Every structure is written in C-alpha cells, then in structure tokens.
Amino acid sequence: TVIPCPCSSPHLPRVMHRSAQEKLKGTLGEALSYPVLAFHGTAEKNIDPICEQGFKVPGQTGFRHVTDTGWYGRGVYFSEYPAYSMGYIKGGTKLLLCQVLQGKAFKCTKLIHGESLKSGHTSHTSPCGKELVIFDSAHIWPCYIVHYTYAYTEFKYNKQPSVKATPPIAGKKKKGGGGASFPKSTDPCLAFTDASAMPSSSIFDEEVVVISGKQSMTTQRELAKLITKHGGSAGGSSVTASTTLLITTVHEVTYPTTKVRRATDLQTPIISDLFIFDSILAGKVLDPNDYPPS
C-alpha cells in the first residue's frame, strides 16, 4: 500500500526541492535536473518527523548515522531497489519513497568511508549504481510511505537457459578443490565492496586473466587492479594458450566474440566477475564452473 506522506507542513520540503531543481537546471542543464524515485529505510519513529520537516543531512542539527559513517560518503542513502533499503527499517514494515535530485553523480569504485561530496558533483553512487548518496537536504522530497508485508507463497518462473560451463583445462591445477564449500554471493554489489576491502593476498598467483566486455560492478581497469592485488596477472588484450580465465558477459557468450571463441577452442574457463569477488572472500580460487557469465 502506498499513501502520501502526511505532512503538517507539506509545502516546506516541496518548495525547497523545486528551488533546488531549478538551480541544478541552471548549472548542470535540464537533463541532469530531473528527480528519480528512490527508497529510504529508517526506523518507523523517524518517518513522521521526516515527512513534516524534510530530511537532515550530515552537518545539520539532529542528524546522526545509525549504522556507519557512510561507505560511499557522508550523506543520506537511497536506492531505486527497495531490497537495499529494507535492511535499515529495524523490524518495521514501512519505507519512504522520495523524489531525489541526483544531478551529476560521482561513481565510487571503492569504499570511501565518511568522505565529503566529491568536487564538481552533486551526489555519489555505489560501484554497482544501486545506492545513491545525497548530501543536500533540499535535493530530497519525501513523497510517499510504502506499507508492505512479506508474501510466503511459492513463486515459480521459467528458468532462462544457462551458459554452458567450460571443462577444466587439461594439465593445469584444478580450481575449487579442498576445504569447506563457499556459498555463492547473491548480491554482486556487496561482494565487490567486501572484496575490495580485503587485504592483499596471493590467491591468484597462478592465474593469467583476460577481461572482456562491460562489467557490471566496476571498470575493466579496476577489476584488473583487484586481480593484481591478489597475485594474478590481468589486462591482456587477447586470449592465448597461457590464459587461465576469461572474464566476460553473457552477451559476449550469446554472440561470441573473438576472445570467447578462442577461449572455447582452448577450453579456457569463461566466467563472470563474481568469481573474482567470491574467491577473494573465500581466500582460495573457487570452481569456475559455478560462475558462468551473467
């Protein structure tokens, strides 16, 4: 159920928001002045005061972080995906749905605990783009309260064809063996964030990795740096007999590129970037057959 915010001073946040939108239009252009609808999770006791007075951001009287200093900057966090906001509602069943002025966003490539707004930008996003950090209360207009309940029915869907796993490379060290099994991450964004924060290691010291296609969590360059940080070699422009892993996308597998065809001929495992993140978190090279491109 979605209901409008019951504001006792309904015009205050709206007027500030519209004024800020006009200012963004004048400085950044019309294309970057439009708001997005995004969710915010908080304790239910905070909802009415927010609706009445608007949001407070770090530096304003009455603001305090209830979890941490802010992984991607010291601001107020929103997401267009409600699941990201549900973790902050402290057992409640309500979310705020707000109009948020993103403007020119700085895309984080790593954790930047508690940092201020990056110069030349008006907001930050997480590496996966699913979390939005706002630093100006005038850029937030609380519009609706979303009431929800959990559904306990069984949901079924038609599973899409999966990418065919590649067999292990003959004569090379088998990956994924030994030790307890590691549960595959269900949130690639969180896996990337956690893996980026891990100290250097030699997990990939026997790996020669080629990266192809537009990765979902970060750039090819940043992914290569992460692999190198953990002992691997990455950044080659072509797949050769010495390549041990090809990181690519399902699109490039569906419409095979030269690198994909070459990797298939050489029986080089073709994987998603999640394989890298989970291997770092597990402290060992996992089974590439569990991580087809997605």
Short mmCIF file of C-alpha atoms in Angstrom, two decimals, residues 3-107:
data_model
loop_
_atom_site.label_atom_id
_atom_site.label_comp_id
_atom_site.label_asym_id
_atom_site.label_seq_id
_atom_site.Cartn_x
_atom_site.Cartn_y
_atom_site.Cartn_z
CA ILE A 3 -0.01 6.58 0.73
CA PRO A 4 1.14 10.22 0.50
CA CYS A 5 3.32 11.46 3.34
CA PRO A 6 1.04 13.04 6.00
CA CYS A 7 2.95 16.32 6.21
CA SER A 8 1.78 19.01 8.63
CA SER A 9 4.00 21.44 6.69
CA PRO A 10 3.51 19.97 3.22
CA HIS A 11 4.98 22.87 1.27
CA LEU A 12 8.32 23.20 3.07
CA PRO A 13 10.20 20.18 1.58
CA ARG A 14 8.46 20.63 -1.80
CA VAL A 15 9.37 24.32 -2.17
CA MET A 16 12.99 23.64 -1.20
CA HIS A 17 13.10 20.72 -3.64
CA ARG A 18 11.70 22.70 -6.58
CA SER A 19 14.06 25.60 -5.91
CA ALA A 20 17.00 23.20 -5.84
CA GLN A 21 15.81 21.58 -9.08
CA GLU A 22 15.73 24.96 -10.84
CA LYS A 23 19.23 25.67 -9.56
CA LEU A 24 20.50 22.33 -10.94
CA LYS A 25 18.85 23.09 -14.27
CA GLY A 26 20.70 26.38 -14.43
CA THR A 27 24.11 24.95 -13.55
CA LEU A 28 24.06 21.41 -14.99
CA GLY A 29 21.41 21.62 -17.67
CA GLU A 30 17.89 20.23 -17.89
CA ALA A 31 18.95 16.61 -18.46
CA LEU A 32 20.61 16.41 -15.02
CA SER A 33 17.85 18.27 -13.17
CA TYR A 34 15.13 15.60 -13.22
CA PRO A 35 14.42 13.69 -10.00
CA VAL A 36 14.43 9.91 -9.58
CA LEU A 37 12.13 7.93 -7.30
CA ALA A 38 14.17 6.17 -4.64
CA PHE A 39 13.50 4.33 -1.39
CA HIS A 40 14.88 5.15 2.05
CA GLY A 41 14.76 2.80 5.02
CA THR A 42 14.65 4.07 8.60
CA ALA A 43 13.02 3.24 11.94
CA GLU A 44 9.26 3.88 11.81
CA LYS A 45 9.51 6.50 14.58
CA ASN A 46 11.53 8.67 12.19
CA ILE A 47 9.04 8.65 9.33
CA ASP A 48 6.56 11.29 10.51
CA PRO A 49 9.26 13.83 11.51
CA ILE A 50 10.93 13.35 8.11
CA CYS A 51 7.62 13.89 6.31
CA GLU A 52 6.93 17.03 8.34
CA GLN A 53 10.36 18.66 8.34
CA GLY A 54 12.21 17.02 5.46
CA PHE A 55 15.46 15.08 5.65
CA LYS A 56 18.52 16.16 7.57
CA VAL A 57 21.99 15.54 6.18
CA PRO A 58 25.36 15.33 7.97
CA GLY A 59 26.25 18.67 9.47
CA GLN A 60 22.65 19.67 10.22
CA THR A 61 21.34 19.69 13.79
CA GLY A 62 19.62 16.46 14.69
CA PHE A 63 21.37 14.26 12.13
CA ARG A 64 23.20 11.13 13.19
CA HIS A 65 24.35 8.00 11.36
CA VAL A 66 22.73 4.92 12.91
CA THR A 67 24.89 2.31 11.15
CA ASP A 68 28.28 3.60 9.99
CA THR A 69 29.97 6.74 8.71
CA GLY A 70 28.84 6.01 5.16
CA TRP A 71 30.66 3.54 2.90
CA TYR A 72 30.34 5.78 -0.15
CA GLY A 73 30.34 9.17 1.52
CA ARG A 74 28.86 11.00 4.49
CA GLY A 75 25.34 11.58 3.22
CA VAL A 76 21.81 10.16 3.20
CA TYR A 77 21.41 6.83 1.39
CA PHE A 78 18.69 5.89 -1.10
CA SER A 79 18.09 3.17 -3.64
CA GLU A 80 15.72 2.59 -6.54
CA TYR A 81 15.69 -1.03 -5.34
CA PRO A 82 13.60 -1.48 -2.16
CA ALA A 83 15.58 -4.53 -1.01
CA TYR A 84 18.60 -2.28 -0.41
CA SER A 85 16.58 -0.06 1.92
CA MET A 86 14.77 -2.78 3.86
CA GLY A 87 17.87 -3.55 5.91
CA TYR A 88 17.55 -0.24 7.74
CA ILE A 89 13.92 -0.34 8.88
CA LYS A 90 14.67 -2.11 12.18
CA GLY A 91 11.83 -4.64 12.04
CA GLY A 92 9.27 -2.24 10.59
CA THR A 93 7.10 -2.64 7.52
CA LYS A 94 7.31 0.84 6.03
CA LEU A 95 9.65 2.53 3.55
CA LEU A 96 9.82 6.12 2.39
CA LEU A 97 9.59 6.73 -1.34
CA CYS A 98 11.16 10.05 -2.26
CA GLN A 99 11.92 12.28 -5.20
CA VAL A 100 15.68 12.64 -5.21
CA LEU A 101 17.77 15.04 -7.26
CA GLN A 102 20.82 13.08 -8.32
CA GLY A 103 22.35 15.73 -10.56
CA LYS A 104 25.92 14.90 -11.54
CA ALA A 105 26.82 11.72 -9.66
CA PHE A 106 30.32 10.57 -8.74
CA LYS A 107 30.52 6.76 -9.19
#
